[in-house]
């Protein structure tokens, strides 16, 4: 975007990242690594792969088996988190939080059956502890992809746009 912003008609000085689930995970990682990112919106993204299995068990998540060698998390890492904890740590946004982090909007449904709500809570706590600007919105009864609450997606979208506007100077 920086090198082709003008050709694309994009102001490369005003970049925000927004993703959901795996995309939220990637948005958080890049947002914490790139000092030019102005804001991050992360909808129910995994944040701490070192605790994902325990968080899933504690949250009663049974729709997935995150400790299995063919789980999404193990496929991402190339091994289970237990087999390669350093790689799991390195791939976890919580391990890269710093005081200069961009503002974050985290949104997560309390009935999420794929990514434990505790993941967003962990990232919010780490960002807050580092002095970063963070807002965590937990959506009662909403599942992954906002299932279970027909208005959750619209509200999440509208809130994300409202959150991003001032950070992008709009």
mmCIF file of C-alpha atoms in Angstrom:
data_model
loop_
_atom_site.group_PDB
_atom_site.id
_atom_site.type_symbol
_atom_site.label_atom_id
_atom_site.label_comp_id
_atom_site.label_asym_id
_atom_site.label_seq_id
_atom_site.Cartn_x
_atom_site.Cartn_y
_atom_site.Cartn_z
ATOM 1 C CA UNK A 1 0.000 0.000 0.000
ATOM 2 C CA UNK A 2 2.823 2.365 0.801
ATOM 3 C CA UNK A 3 4.559 1.943 -2.540
ATOM 4 C CA UNK A 4 1.374 1.794 -4.652
ATOM 5 C CA UNK A 5 -0.970 4.018 -2.669
ATOM 6 C CA UNK A 6 -1.055 6.814 -5.210
ATOM 7 C CA UNK A 7 -1.725 4.484 -8.140
ATOM 8 C CA UNK A 8 -4.484 2.778 -6.165
ATOM 9 C CA UNK A 9 -6.015 6.050 -5.025
ATOM 10 C CA UNK A 10 -5.317 5.159 -1.399
ATOM 11 C CA UNK A 11 -3.831 7.392 1.270
ATOM 12 C CA UNK A 12 -1.145 5.034 2.563
ATOM 13 C CA UNK A 13 -0.627 7.234 5.616
ATOM 14 C CA UNK A 14 -4.098 6.276 6.895
ATOM 15 C CA UNK A 15 -4.101 2.504 7.296
ATOM 16 C CA UNK A 16 -6.259 0.526 9.679
ATOM 17 C CA UNK A 17 -6.617 -3.239 9.861
ATOM 18 C CA UNK A 18 -9.852 -5.160 10.342
ATOM 19 C CA UNK A 19 -10.383 -8.886 10.479
ATOM 20 C CA UNK A 20 -12.531 -11.604 11.962
ATOM 21 C CA UNK A 21 -11.426 -14.931 13.412
ATOM 22 C CA UNK A 22 -8.167 -15.896 11.643
ATOM 23 C CA UNK A 23 -8.257 -12.502 9.926
ATOM 24 C CA UNK A 24 -8.564 -10.803 13.322
ATOM 25 C CA UNK A 25 -5.536 -12.777 14.492
ATOM 26 C CA UNK A 26 -3.544 -11.569 11.468
ATOM 27 C CA UNK A 27 -4.791 -7.973 11.822
ATOM 28 C CA UNK A 28 -3.680 -7.945 15.462
ATOM 29 C CA UNK A 29 -0.249 -9.382 14.646
ATOM 30 C CA UNK A 30 0.407 -6.913 11.834
ATOM 31 C CA UNK A 31 -1.047 -4.008 13.793
ATOM 32 C CA UNK A 32 1.384 -4.718 16.613
ATOM 33 C CA UNK A 33 4.337 -5.068 14.221
ATOM 34 C CA UNK A 34 3.797 -2.097 11.894
ATOM 35 C CA UNK A 35 4.175 1.335 13.512
ATOM 36 C CA UNK A 36 2.266 2.967 10.653
ATOM 37 C CA UNK A 37 -1.019 1.180 11.396
ATOM 38 C CA UNK A 38 -3.405 3.664 12.965
ATOM 39 C CA UNK A 39 -6.021 1.285 14.404
ATOM 40 C CA UNK A 40 -7.053 -2.379 14.569
ATOM 41 C CA UNK A 41 -10.498 -3.975 14.656
ATOM 42 C CA UNK A 42 -10.342 -7.620 15.719
ATOM 43 C CA UNK A 43 -13.543 -9.651 15.787
ATOM 44 C CA UNK A 44 -13.108 -12.871 17.804
ATOM 45 C CA UNK A 45 -9.546 -13.582 16.703
ATOM 46 C CA UNK A 46 -7.257 -16.039 18.492
ATOM 47 C CA UNK A 47 -4.839 -14.000 20.585
ATOM 48 C CA UNK A 48 -2.820 -16.422 22.692
ATOM 49 C CA UNK A 49 -2.120 -19.777 21.072
ATOM 50 C CA UNK A 50 -0.219 -20.908 24.164
ATOM 51 C CA UNK A 51 -3.454 -20.871 26.194
ATOM 52 C CA UNK A 52 -5.987 -21.634 23.464
ATOM 53 C CA UNK A 53 -6.527 -25.283 24.457
ATOM 54 C CA UNK A 54 -6.981 -24.431 28.147
ATOM 55 C CA UNK A 55 -9.252 -21.487 27.326
ATOM 56 C CA UNK A 56 -11.405 -23.718 25.097
ATOM 57 C CA UNK A 57 -11.728 -26.325 27.844
ATOM 58 C CA UNK A 58 -12.515 -23.711 30.501
ATOM 59 C CA UNK A 59 -15.122 -22.126 28.238
ATOM 60 C CA UNK A 60 -16.827 -25.434 27.565
ATOM 61 C CA UNK A 61 -16.008 -25.293 23.873
ATOM 62 C CA UNK A 62 -16.551 -28.719 22.397
ATOM 63 C CA UNK A 63 -17.248 -27.869 18.756
ATOM 64 C CA UNK A 64 -13.524 -28.128 17.995
ATOM 65 C CA UNK A 65 -10.597 -30.102 19.327
ATOM 66 C CA UNK A 66 -7.825 -27.465 19.529
ATOM 67 C CA UNK A 67 -5.253 -29.930 20.927
ATOM 68 C CA UNK A 68 -5.586 -32.272 17.936
ATOM 69 C CA UNK A 69 -2.665 -32.418 15.474
ATOM 70 C CA UNK A 70 -5.053 -31.490 12.653
ATOM 71 C CA UNK A 71 -6.700 -28.544 14.459
ATOM 72 C CA UNK A 72 -6.678 -25.129 12.794
ATOM 73 C CA UNK A 73 -4.149 -23.943 15.371
ATOM 74 C CA UNK A 74 -1.801 -26.897 14.787
ATOM 75 C CA UNK A 75 -2.085 -26.470 11.018
ATOM 76 C CA UNK A 76 -1.133 -22.811 11.401
ATOM 77 C CA UNK A 77 1.850 -23.617 13.618
ATOM 78 C CA UNK A 78 2.942 -26.811 11.900
ATOM 79 C CA UNK A 79 2.573 -28.607 15.254
ATOM 80 C CA UNK A 80 0.353 -28.432 18.301
ATOM 81 C CA UNK A 81 1.048 -25.589 20.713
ATOM 82 C CA UNK A 82 2.101 -28.157 23.317
ATOM 83 C CA UNK A 83 4.649 -29.645 20.918
ATOM 84 C CA UNK A 84 6.119 -26.250 19.957
ATOM 85 C CA UNK A 85 5.316 -23.678 22.664
ATOM 86 C CA UNK A 86 7.863 -21.151 21.358
ATOM 87 C CA UNK A 87 6.258 -21.129 17.919
ATOM 88 C CA UNK A 88 2.831 -20.804 19.572
ATOM 89 C CA UNK A 89 4.077 -17.839 21.609
ATOM 90 C CA UNK A 90 5.625 -16.193 18.571
ATOM 91 C CA UNK A 91 2.351 -16.547 16.626
ATOM 92 C CA UNK A 92 0.314 -15.004 19.464
ATOM 93 C CA UNK A 93 -0.584 -11.316 19.361
ATOM 94 C CA UNK A 94 -0.421 -11.107 23.180
ATOM 95 C CA UNK A 95 3.321 -11.823 22.961
ATOM 96 C CA UNK A 96 3.865 -8.730 20.809
ATOM 97 C CA UNK A 97 1.891 -6.132 22.759
ATOM 98 C CA UNK A 98 3.771 -2.909 23.504
ATOM 99 C CA UNK A 99 2.997 0.555 24.764
ATOM 100 C CA UNK A 100 3.104 2.061 21.273
ATOM 101 C CA UNK A 101 0.385 -0.262 19.974
ATOM 102 C CA UNK A 102 -2.333 1.326 17.851
ATOM 103 C CA UNK A 103 -5.851 1.636 19.286
ATOM 104 C CA UNK A 104 -7.720 -1.690 19.271
ATOM 105 C CA UNK A 105 -11.415 -2.503 19.099
ATOM 106 C CA UNK A 106 -11.976 -6.116 20.147
ATOM 107 C CA UNK A 107 -15.432 -7.646 19.756
ATOM 108 C CA UNK A 108 -16.353 -11.204 20.723
ATOM 109 C CA UNK A 109 -19.574 -13.153 21.234
ATOM 110 C CA UNK A 110 -19.992 -14.783 24.635
ATOM 111 C CA UNK A 111 -21.374 -17.968 23.021
ATOM 112 C CA UNK A 112 -18.509 -18.383 20.524
ATOM 113 C CA UNK A 113 -18.004 -22.116 19.940
ATOM 114 C CA UNK A 114 -14.781 -21.804 17.922
ATOM 115 C CA UNK A 115 -12.627 -19.161 19.601
ATOM 116 C CA UNK A 116 -12.890 -18.802 23.389
ATOM 117 C CA UNK A 117 -14.014 -15.375 24.563
ATOM 118 C CA UNK A 118 -11.074 -15.512 26.967
ATOM 119 C CA UNK A 119 -8.760 -14.978 23.978
ATOM 120 C CA UNK A 120 -10.069 -11.438 23.404
ATOM 121 C CA UNK A 121 -10.070 -10.817 27.144
ATOM 122 C CA UNK A 122 -6.385 -11.809 27.295
ATOM 123 C CA UNK A 123 -5.461 -9.464 24.458
ATOM 124 C CA UNK A 124 -7.471 -6.607 25.968
ATOM 125 C CA UNK A 125 -5.772 -7.100 29.346
ATOM 126 C CA UNK A 126 -2.306 -7.180 27.767
ATOM 127 C CA UNK A 127 -2.976 -4.021 25.742
ATOM 128 C CA UNK A 128 -4.428 -2.234 28.751
ATOM 129 C CA UNK A 129 -1.488 -3.283 30.892
ATOM 130 C CA UNK A 130 0.913 -1.859 28.285
ATOM 131 C CA UNK A 131 -0.968 1.442 28.301
ATOM 132 C CA UNK A 132 -2.471 1.015 24.843
ATOM 133 C CA UNK A 133 -5.925 2.280 23.904
ATOM 134 C CA UNK A 134 -8.255 -0.748 23.806
ATOM 135 C CA UNK A 135 -11.975 -1.350 23.888
ATOM 136 C CA UNK A 136 -13.389 -4.834 24.429
ATOM 137 C CA UNK A 137 -17.048 -5.414 23.572
ATOM 138 C CA UNK A 138 -18.503 -8.777 24.567
ATOM 139 C CA UNK A 139 -21.753 -9.581 22.761
ATOM 140 C CA UNK A 140 -24.059 -11.670 24.996
ATOM 141 C CA UNK A 141 -25.292 -14.857 23.323
ATOM 142 C CA UNK A 142 -23.523 -14.310 19.991
ATOM 143 C CA UNK A 143 -21.633 -17.217 18.454
ATOM 144 C CA UNK A 144 -18.777 -17.187 15.949
ATOM 145 C CA UNK A 145 -19.687 -15.140 12.849
ATOM 146 C CA UNK A 146 -22.324 -13.427 15.039
ATOM 147 C CA UNK A 147 -24.640 -16.442 14.820
ATOM 148 C CA UNK A 148 -27.394 -16.366 17.392
ATOM 149 C CA UNK A 149 -27.904 -12.613 17.258
ATOM 150 C CA UNK A 150 -29.305 -11.238 13.977
ATOM 151 C CA UNK A 151 -28.409 -7.660 14.833
ATOM 152 C CA UNK A 152 -24.907 -8.404 16.117
ATOM 153 C CA UNK A 153 -23.224 -8.217 12.702
ATOM 154 C CA UNK A 154 -24.843 -4.891 11.798
ATOM 155 C CA UNK A 155 -24.074 -3.405 15.209
ATOM 156 C CA UNK A 156 -20.492 -4.721 15.103
ATOM 157 C CA UNK A 157 -19.992 -3.243 11.640
ATOM 158 C CA UNK A 158 -21.459 0.147 12.543
ATOM 159 C CA UNK A 159 -19.422 0.310 15.766
ATOM 160 C CA UNK A 160 -16.224 -0.624 13.919
ATOM 161 C CA UNK A 161 -16.747 2.116 11.335
ATOM 162 C CA UNK A 162 -17.452 4.638 14.101
ATOM 163 C CA UNK A 163 -14.321 3.479 15.960
ATOM 164 C CA UNK A 164 -12.111 3.785 12.862
ATOM 165 C CA UNK A 165 -13.285 7.190 11.613
ATOM 166 C CA UNK A 166 -11.471 9.390 14.157
ATOM 167 C CA UNK A 167 -8.331 7.250 14.019
ATOM 168 C CA UNK A 168 -8.190 7.674 10.261
ATOM 169 C CA UNK A 169 -9.085 11.369 10.340
ATOM 170 C CA UNK A 170 -12.460 10.845 8.637
#
